[in-house]
Short mmCIF file of C-alpha atoms and ligand atoms in Angstrom, two decimals:
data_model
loop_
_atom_site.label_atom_id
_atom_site.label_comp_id
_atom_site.label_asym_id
_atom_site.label_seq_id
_atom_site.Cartn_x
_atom_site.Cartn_y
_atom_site.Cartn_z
CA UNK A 257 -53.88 96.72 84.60
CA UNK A 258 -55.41 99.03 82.09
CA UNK A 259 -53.25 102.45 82.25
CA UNK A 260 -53.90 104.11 78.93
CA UNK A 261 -57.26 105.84 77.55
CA UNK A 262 -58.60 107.11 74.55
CA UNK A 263 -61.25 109.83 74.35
CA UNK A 264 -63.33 109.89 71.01
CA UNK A 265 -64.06 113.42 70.63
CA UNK A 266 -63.99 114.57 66.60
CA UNK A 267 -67.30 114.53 66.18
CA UNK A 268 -69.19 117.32 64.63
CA UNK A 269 -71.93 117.43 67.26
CA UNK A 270 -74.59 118.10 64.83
CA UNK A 271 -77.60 117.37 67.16
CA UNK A 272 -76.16 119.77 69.56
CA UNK A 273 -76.10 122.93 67.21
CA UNK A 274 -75.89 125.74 67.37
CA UNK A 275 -74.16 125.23 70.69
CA UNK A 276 -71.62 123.50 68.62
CA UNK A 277 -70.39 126.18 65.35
CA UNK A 278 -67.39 127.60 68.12
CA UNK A 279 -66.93 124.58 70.63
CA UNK A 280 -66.63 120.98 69.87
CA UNK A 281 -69.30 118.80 71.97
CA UNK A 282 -67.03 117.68 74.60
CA UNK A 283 -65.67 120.81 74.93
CA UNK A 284 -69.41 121.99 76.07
CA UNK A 285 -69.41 123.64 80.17
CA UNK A 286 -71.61 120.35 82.09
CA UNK A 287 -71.33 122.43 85.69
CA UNK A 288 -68.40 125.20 84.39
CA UNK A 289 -66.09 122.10 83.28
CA UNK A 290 -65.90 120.71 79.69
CA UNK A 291 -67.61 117.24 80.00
CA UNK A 292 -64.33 115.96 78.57
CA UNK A 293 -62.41 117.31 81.86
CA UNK A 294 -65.48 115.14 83.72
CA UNK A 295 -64.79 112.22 81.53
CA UNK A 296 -60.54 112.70 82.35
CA UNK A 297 -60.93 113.03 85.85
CA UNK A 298 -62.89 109.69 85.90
CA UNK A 299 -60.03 108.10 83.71
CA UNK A 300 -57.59 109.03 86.60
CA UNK A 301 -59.55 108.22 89.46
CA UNK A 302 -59.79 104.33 88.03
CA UNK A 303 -56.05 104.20 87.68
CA UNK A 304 -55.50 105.81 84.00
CA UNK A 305 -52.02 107.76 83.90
CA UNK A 306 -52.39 108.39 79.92
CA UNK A 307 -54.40 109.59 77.52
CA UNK A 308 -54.68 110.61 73.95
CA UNK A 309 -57.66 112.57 72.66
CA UNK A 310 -58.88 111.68 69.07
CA UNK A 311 -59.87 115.03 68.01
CA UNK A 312 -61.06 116.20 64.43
CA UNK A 313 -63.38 119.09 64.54
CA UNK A 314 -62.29 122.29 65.84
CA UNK A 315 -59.29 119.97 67.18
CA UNK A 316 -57.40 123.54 67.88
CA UNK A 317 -60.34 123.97 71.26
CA UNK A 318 -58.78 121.27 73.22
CA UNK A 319 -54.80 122.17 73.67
CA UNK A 320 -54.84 125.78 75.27
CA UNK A 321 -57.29 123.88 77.82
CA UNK A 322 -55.76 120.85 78.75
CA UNK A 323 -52.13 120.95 77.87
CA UNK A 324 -49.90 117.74 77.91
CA UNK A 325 -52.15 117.28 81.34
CA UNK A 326 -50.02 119.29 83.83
CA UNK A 327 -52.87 120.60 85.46
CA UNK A 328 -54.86 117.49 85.68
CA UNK A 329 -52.12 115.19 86.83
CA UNK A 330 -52.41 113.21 83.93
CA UNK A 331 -50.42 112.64 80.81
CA UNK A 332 -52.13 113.81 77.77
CA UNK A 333 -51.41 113.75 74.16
CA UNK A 334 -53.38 114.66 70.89
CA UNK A 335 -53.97 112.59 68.17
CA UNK A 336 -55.60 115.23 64.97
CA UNK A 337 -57.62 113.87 62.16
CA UNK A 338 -57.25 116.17 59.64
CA UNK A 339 -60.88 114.34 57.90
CA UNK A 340 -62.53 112.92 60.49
CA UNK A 341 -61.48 109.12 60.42
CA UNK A 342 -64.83 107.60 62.29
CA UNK A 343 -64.66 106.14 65.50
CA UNK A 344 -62.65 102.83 64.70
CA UNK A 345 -60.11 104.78 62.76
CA UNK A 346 -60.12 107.27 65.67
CA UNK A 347 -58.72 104.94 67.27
CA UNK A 348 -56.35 103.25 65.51
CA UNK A 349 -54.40 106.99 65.00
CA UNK A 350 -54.71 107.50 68.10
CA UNK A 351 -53.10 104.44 69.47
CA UNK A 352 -50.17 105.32 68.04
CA UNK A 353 -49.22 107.39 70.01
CA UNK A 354 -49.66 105.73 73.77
CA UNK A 355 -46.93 104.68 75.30
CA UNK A 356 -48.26 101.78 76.82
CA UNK A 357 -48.96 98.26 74.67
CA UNK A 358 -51.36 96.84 77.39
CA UNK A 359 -55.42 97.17 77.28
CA UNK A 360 -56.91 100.73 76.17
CA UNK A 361 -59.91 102.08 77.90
CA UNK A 362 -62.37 104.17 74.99
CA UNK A 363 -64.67 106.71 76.28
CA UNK A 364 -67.29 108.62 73.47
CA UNK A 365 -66.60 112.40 74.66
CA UNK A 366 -70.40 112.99 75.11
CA UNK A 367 -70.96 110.72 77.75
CA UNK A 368 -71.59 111.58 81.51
CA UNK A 369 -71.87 108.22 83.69
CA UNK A 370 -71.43 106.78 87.35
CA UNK A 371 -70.49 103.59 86.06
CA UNK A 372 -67.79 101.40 87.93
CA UNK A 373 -64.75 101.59 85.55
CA UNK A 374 -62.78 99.62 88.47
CA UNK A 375 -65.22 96.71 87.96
CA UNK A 376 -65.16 96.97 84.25
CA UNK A 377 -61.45 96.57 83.90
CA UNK A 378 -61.99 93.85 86.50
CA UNK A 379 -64.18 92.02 84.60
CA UNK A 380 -62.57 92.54 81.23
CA UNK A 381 -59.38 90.65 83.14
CA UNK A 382 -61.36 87.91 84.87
CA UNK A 383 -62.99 87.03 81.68
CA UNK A 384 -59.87 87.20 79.30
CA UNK A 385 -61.75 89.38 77.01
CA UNK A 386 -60.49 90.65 73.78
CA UNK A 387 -62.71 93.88 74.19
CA UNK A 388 -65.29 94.80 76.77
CA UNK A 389 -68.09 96.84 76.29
CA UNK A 390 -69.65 98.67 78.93
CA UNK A 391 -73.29 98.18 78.44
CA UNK A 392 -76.60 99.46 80.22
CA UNK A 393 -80.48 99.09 80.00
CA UNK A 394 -82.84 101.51 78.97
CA UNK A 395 -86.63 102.13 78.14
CA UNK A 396 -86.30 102.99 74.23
CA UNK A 397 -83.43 101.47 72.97
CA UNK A 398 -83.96 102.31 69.24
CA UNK A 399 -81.67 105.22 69.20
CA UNK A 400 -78.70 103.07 70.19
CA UNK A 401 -76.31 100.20 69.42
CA UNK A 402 -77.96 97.25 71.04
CA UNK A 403 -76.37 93.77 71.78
CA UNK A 404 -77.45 90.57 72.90
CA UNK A 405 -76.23 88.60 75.46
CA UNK A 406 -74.98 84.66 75.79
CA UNK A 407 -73.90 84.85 79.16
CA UNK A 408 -71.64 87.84 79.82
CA UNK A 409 -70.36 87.46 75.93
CA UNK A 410 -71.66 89.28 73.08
CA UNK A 411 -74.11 87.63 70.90
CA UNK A 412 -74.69 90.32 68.59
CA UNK A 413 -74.34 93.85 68.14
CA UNK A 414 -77.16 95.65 66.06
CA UNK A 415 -76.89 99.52 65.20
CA UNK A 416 -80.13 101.69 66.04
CA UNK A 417 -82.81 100.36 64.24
CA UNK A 418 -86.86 100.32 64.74
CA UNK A 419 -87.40 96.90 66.64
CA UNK A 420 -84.53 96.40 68.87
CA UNK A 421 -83.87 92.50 70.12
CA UNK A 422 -83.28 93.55 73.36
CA UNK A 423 -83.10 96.74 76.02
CA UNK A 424 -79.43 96.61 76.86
CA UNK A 425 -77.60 99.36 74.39
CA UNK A 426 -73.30 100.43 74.21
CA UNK A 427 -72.79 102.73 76.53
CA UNK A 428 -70.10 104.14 74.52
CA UNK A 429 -67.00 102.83 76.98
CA UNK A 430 -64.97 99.90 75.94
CA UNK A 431 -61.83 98.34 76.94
CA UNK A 432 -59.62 96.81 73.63
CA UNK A 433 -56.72 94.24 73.57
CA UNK A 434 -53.99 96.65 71.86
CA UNK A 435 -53.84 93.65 69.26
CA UNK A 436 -57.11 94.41 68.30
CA UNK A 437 -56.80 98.10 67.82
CA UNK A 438 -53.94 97.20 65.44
CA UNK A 439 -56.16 94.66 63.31
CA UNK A 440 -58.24 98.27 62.61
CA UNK A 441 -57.25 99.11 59.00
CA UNK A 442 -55.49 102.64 59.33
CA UNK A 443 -56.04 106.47 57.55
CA UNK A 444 -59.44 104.98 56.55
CA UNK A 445 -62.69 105.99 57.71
CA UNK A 446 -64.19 103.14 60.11
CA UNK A 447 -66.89 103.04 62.82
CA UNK A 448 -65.95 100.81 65.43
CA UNK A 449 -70.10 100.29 66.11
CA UNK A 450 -71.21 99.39 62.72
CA UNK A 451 -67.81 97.94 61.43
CA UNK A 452 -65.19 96.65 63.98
CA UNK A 453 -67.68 94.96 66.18
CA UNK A 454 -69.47 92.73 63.92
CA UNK A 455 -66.71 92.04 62.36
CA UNK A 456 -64.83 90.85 65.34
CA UNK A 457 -68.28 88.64 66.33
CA UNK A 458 -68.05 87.51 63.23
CA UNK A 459 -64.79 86.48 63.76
CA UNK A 460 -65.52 84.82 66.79
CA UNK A 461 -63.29 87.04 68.97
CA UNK A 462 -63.98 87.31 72.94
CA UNK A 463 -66.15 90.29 73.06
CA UNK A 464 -68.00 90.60 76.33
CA UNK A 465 -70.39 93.04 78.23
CA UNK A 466 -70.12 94.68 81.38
CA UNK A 467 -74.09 95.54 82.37
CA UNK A 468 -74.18 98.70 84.95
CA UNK A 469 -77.47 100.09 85.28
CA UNK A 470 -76.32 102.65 87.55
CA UNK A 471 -76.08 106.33 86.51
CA UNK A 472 -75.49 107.18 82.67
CA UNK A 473 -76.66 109.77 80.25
CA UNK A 474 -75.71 110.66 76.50
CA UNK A 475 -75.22 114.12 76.09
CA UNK A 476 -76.09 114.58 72.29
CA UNK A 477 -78.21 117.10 71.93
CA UNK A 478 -79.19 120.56 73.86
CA UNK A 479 -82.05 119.09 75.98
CA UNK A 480 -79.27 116.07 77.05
CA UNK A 481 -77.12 118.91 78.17
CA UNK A 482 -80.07 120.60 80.42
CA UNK A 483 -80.18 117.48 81.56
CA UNK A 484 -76.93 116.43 82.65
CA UNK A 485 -76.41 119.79 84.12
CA UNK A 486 -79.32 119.86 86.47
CA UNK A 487 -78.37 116.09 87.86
CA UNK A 488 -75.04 116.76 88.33
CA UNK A 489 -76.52 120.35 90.65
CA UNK A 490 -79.35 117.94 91.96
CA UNK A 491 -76.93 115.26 93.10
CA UNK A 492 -74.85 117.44 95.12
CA UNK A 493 -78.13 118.43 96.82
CA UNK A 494 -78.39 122.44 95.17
CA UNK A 495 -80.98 123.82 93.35
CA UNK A 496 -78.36 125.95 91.18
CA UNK A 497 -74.56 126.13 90.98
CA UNK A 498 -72.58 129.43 89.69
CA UNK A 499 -68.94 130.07 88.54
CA UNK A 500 -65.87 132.17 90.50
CA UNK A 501 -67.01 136.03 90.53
CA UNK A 502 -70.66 135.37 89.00
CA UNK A 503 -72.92 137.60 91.37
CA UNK A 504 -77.08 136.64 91.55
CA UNK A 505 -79.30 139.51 92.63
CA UNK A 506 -81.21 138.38 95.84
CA UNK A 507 -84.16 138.64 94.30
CA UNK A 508 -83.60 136.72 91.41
CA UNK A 509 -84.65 133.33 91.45
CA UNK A 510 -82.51 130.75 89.98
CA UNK A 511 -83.39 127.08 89.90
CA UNK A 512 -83.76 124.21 88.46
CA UNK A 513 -80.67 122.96 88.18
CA UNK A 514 -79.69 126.08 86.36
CA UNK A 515 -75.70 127.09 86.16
CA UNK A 516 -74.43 130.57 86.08
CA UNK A 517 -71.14 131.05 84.39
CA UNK A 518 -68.07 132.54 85.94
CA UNK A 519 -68.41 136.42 86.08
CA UNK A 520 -71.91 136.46 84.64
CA UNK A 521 -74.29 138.83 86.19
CA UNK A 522 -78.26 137.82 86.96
CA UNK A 523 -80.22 141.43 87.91
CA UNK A 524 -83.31 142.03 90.01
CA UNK A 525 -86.35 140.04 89.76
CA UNK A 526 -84.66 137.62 87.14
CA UNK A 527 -85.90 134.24 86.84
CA UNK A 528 -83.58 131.36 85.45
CA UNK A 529 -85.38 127.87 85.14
CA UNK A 530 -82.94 125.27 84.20
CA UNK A 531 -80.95 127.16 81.97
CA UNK A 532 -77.41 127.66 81.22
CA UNK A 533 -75.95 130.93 81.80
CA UNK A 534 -72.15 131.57 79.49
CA UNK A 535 -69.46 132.96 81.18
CA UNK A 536 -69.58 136.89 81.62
CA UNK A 537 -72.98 137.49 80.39
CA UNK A 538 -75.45 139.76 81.61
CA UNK A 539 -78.78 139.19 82.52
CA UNK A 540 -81.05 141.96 83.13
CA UNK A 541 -83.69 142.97 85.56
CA UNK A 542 -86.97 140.79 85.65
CA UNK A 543 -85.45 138.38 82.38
CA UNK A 544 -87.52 135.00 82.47
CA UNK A 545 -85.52 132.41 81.18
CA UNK A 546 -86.57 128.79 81.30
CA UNK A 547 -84.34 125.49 79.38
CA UNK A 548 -82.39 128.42 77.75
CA UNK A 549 -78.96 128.59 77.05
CA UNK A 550 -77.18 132.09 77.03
CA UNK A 551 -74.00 132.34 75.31
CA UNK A 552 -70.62 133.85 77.17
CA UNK A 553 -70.24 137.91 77.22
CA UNK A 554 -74.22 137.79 76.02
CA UNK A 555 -76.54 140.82 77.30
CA UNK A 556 -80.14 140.05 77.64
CA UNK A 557 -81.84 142.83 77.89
CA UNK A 558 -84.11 143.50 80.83
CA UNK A 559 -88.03 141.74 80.58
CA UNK A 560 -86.73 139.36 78.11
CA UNK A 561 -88.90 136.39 78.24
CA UNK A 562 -87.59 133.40 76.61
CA UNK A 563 -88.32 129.19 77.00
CA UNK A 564 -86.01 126.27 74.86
CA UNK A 565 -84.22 128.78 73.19
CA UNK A 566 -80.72 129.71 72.51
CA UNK A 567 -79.22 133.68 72.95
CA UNK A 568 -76.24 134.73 71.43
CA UNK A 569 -74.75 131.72 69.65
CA UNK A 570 -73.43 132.03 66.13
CA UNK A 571 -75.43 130.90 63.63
CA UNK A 572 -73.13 129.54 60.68
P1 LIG B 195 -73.72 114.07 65.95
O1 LIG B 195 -73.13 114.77 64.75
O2 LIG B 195 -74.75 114.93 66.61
O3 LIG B 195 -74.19 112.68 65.70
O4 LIG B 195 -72.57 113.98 67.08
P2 LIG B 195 -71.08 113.38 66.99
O5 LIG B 195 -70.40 113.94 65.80
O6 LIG B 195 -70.42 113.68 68.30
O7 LIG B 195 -71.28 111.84 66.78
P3 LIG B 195 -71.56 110.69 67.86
O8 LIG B 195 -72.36 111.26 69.00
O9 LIG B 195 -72.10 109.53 67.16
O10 LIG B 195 -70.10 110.34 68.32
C1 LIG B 195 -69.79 109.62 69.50
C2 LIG B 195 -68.44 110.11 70.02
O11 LIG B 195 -67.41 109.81 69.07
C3 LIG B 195 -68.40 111.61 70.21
O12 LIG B 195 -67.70 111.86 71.40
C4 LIG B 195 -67.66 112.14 69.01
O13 LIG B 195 -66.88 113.29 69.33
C5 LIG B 195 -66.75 110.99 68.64
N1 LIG B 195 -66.54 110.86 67.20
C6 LIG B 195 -67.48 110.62 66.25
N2 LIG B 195 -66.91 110.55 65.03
C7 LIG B 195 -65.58 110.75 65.22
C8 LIG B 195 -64.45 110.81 64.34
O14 LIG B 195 -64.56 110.66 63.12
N3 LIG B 195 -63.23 111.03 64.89
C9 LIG B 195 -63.07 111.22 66.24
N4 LIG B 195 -61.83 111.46 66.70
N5 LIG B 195 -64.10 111.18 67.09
C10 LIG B 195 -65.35 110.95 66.60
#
């Protein structure tokens, strides 16, 4: 049984400014809801009762939101790098403070899938795995961490680089043996991708993949976001979705998979194209917005015409 989770989510978001100066990446609205909330709500649905977020940059976001997990039914703890420790030592502080000692499910906070997490954990216990990646196939795999496969075990593991072997990348969700997170050197910075896993291949430890091709999408920069947002509308069979009190003219047009925040306003004749609309803002009469985020309590001005841009964000 794996009952315990930890959520990487210290990164700086870089490729996602400047949506990311005020809010860390997984604390981004996918749909009104911080994708971490998405990625917690998956956790408890497959069986997880605690988890710790690894935080680091603007760690302070995350607490007045979630709690200890009250509201979500879930236990939930934080675990603050004061210098961001990398994603192996992420984990290793974190660790410390689950309760549990059996398996740990990892998520990456900027990931949005429909994997089976069920079947993962299955597979990780049928296969007396050390750790279990969750692994999927794509077109262009050169942005990723790609393996390759000897049977359902881990050959190698090769960090994003021009000629991959193979098509099947880390899908940034592993399951890890608690004695392995403790073999992670601590209060140094590690990356689990281009440290702890060749080393543990290396090593000859029982690392094995779990292929699902179903569903998955990294959200790590703006476009990824647009993305996510209009699949998760599309899915549930709308064109747009809006938050509590938001009001559309009827003669705006909104589409696209476009969101509008809660309380925002969208005047007469507006058009919204997949774009993101903050909480509280205002959009005036006959805007055209399309792939354009609009921060919270932003006024756009009436005629505004804007496409893949971004109103209202700081700019630090
Ligand atoms: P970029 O700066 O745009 O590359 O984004 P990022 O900082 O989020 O890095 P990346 O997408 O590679 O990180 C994958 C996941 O690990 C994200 O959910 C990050 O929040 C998280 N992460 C990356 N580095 C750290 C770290 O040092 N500490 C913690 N706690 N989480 C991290």
């Amino acid at each position: 049984m794996v009952k315990s989770a930890i959520l990487l989510v210290g990164g700086m978001g870089t490729r996602m400014q400047p949506l990311t100066f005020d809010t860390p990446k997984p604390m981004l609205p996918l749909v009104g809801k911080p994708i971490t909330e998405h990625q917690i709500m998956k956790a408890k649905a497959a069986g997880i009762t605690e988890i710790v977020l690894a935080t680091s940059y603007l760690s302070d976001v995350f607490t007045p939101y979630f709690g200890r997990g009250e509201k979500f039914g879930i236990k939930i703890s934080y675990a603050v790098e004061e210098s961001a420790l990398g994603t192996g030592g992420a984990i290793a502080n974190a660790a410390k403070l689950l309760t549990g000692s059996g398996p740990v499910m990892i998520f990456n906070g900027d990931v949005l899938s429909n994997h089976s997490l069920e079947r993962q954990i299955a597979a990780h216990e049928e296969n007396g795995a050390d750790v279990t990646l969750y692994l999927t196939e794509v077109e262009d795999a050169r942005a990723f961490g790609v393996v390759e496969l000897d049977g359902a075990r881990i050959a190698s593991f090769n960090e994003k680089m021009e000629n991959p072997p193979t098509n099947i990348i880390n899908a940034g969700c592993y399951i890890f043996n608690r004695d392995i997170i403790d073999q992670i050197p601590e209060g140094v910075v590690v990356s689990v991708e281009r440290e702890t896993f060749p080393v543990l291949l290396a090593r000859g430890a029982k690392v094995y993949g779990f292929v699902d091709n179903s569903y998955w999408l990294d959200i790590g920069n703006p476009g990824a976001l647009l993305k996510a947002t209009r699949d998760l509308i599309e899915s549930a069979g709308h064109e747009m979705a809006q938050g509590k009190g938001s009001s559309i003219d009827p003669t705006a047009v909104v589409d696209q998979g476009s969101f509008v925040g809660a309380g925002a306003i969208v005047g007469a004749g507006a058009k919204l194209h997949q774009s993101i609309i903050g909480d509280g803002a205002i959009i005036g009469a006959n805007v055209d917005l399309t792939r354009v985020f609009v921060a919270s309590e932003t006024e756009v001005g009436e005629n505004t015409v804007r496409e893949g841009d971004f109103l209202g964000f700081s700019s630090h």
